[in-house]
Amino acid sequence: MLTLNIDWFQPFDGRTHSSGAIYLSINNLPRSERLKSENVILVGMMPGPKEASTDSMNHYLKPLVDELLEMYIGVEMTDS
């Protein structure tokens, strides 16, 4: 199981500029391990200068969604 996270941050001191990080955390790990840098998957960055609209975020998320759909379709589960 994965959790999709989007965090906005200001990379420059004294300037109004927000950039966004899109990352996945792995829920199968113990809670104390999930957000350690070695266990976080950086999916993409949104450059700003302000927080993206929902429509814009969809464009940034499309490559991730396409990859996840491909993985979902390509994994066959059997009872044996």
PDB file of C-alpha atoms in Angstrom, residues 32-69:
ATOM      1  CA  SER A  32       8.431   4.895  12.616  1.00  0.00           C
ATOM      2  CA  GLU A  33      10.106   3.974   9.280  1.00  0.00           C
ATOM      3  CA  ARG A  34       7.612   5.318   6.711  1.00  0.00           C
ATOM      4  CA  LEU A  35       8.824   8.882   6.320  1.00  0.00           C
ATOM      5  CA  LYS A  36      12.559   8.300   6.603  1.00  0.00           C
ATOM      6  CA  SER A  37      14.267   9.642   3.482  1.00  0.00           C
ATOM      7  CA  GLU A  38      15.483   6.187   2.434  1.00  0.00           C
ATOM      8  CA  ASN A  39      11.865   4.932   2.409  1.00  0.00           C
ATOM      9  CA  VAL A  40      10.197   7.819   0.562  1.00  0.00           C
ATOM     10  CA  ILE A  41       9.760   7.764  -3.220  1.00  0.00           C
ATOM     11  CA  LEU A  42       9.999  11.213  -4.810  1.00  0.00           C
ATOM     12  CA  VAL A  43       7.591  11.169  -7.744  1.00  0.00           C
ATOM     13  CA  GLY A  44       7.896  14.735  -8.973  1.00  0.00           C
ATOM     14  CA  MET A  45       8.347  18.421  -8.273  1.00  0.00           C
ATOM     15  CA  MET A  46       6.026  21.326  -9.049  1.00  0.00           C
ATOM     16  CA  PRO A  47       8.162  24.434  -9.577  1.00  0.00           C
ATOM     17  CA  GLY A  48       5.815  27.253  -8.545  1.00  0.00           C
ATOM     18  CA  PRO A  49       5.993  30.261  -8.177  1.00  0.00           C
ATOM     19  CA  LYS A  50       2.685  29.540  -6.430  1.00  0.00           C
ATOM     20  CA  GLU A  51       0.759  26.438  -5.437  1.00  0.00           C
ATOM     21  CA  ALA A  52      -0.686  24.669  -8.462  1.00  0.00           C
ATOM     22  CA  SER A  53      -4.407  24.505  -9.126  1.00  0.00           C
ATOM     23  CA  THR A  54      -6.151  21.131  -9.008  1.00  0.00           C
ATOM     24  CA  ASP A  55      -6.201  21.046 -12.812  1.00  0.00           C
ATOM     25  CA  SER A  56      -2.462  21.731 -12.992  1.00  0.00           C
ATOM     26  CA  MET A  57      -1.742  19.069 -10.365  1.00  0.00           C
ATOM     27  CA  ASN A  58      -3.555  16.524 -12.519  1.00  0.00           C
ATOM     28  CA  HIS A  59      -0.982  17.116 -15.276  1.00  0.00           C
ATOM     29  CA  TYR A  60       1.887  16.524 -12.837  1.00  0.00           C
ATOM     30  CA  LEU A  61       0.214  13.358 -11.494  1.00  0.00           C
ATOM     31  CA  LYS A  62      -0.640  11.815 -14.887  1.00  0.00           C
ATOM     32  CA  PRO A  63       2.732  10.026 -15.382  1.00  0.00           C
ATOM     33  CA  LEU A  64       2.434   8.462 -11.916  1.00  0.00           C
ATOM     34  CA  VAL A  65      -1.168   7.389 -12.511  1.00  0.00           C
ATOM     35  CA  ASP A  66      -0.193   5.864 -15.876  1.00  0.00           C
ATOM     36  CA  GLU A  67       2.634   3.866 -14.249  1.00  0.00           C
ATOM     37  CA  LEU A  68       0.429   2.674 -11.383  1.00  0.00           C
ATOM     38  CA  LEU A  69      -2.290   1.581 -13.826  1.00  0.00           C
TER      39      LEU A  69
END
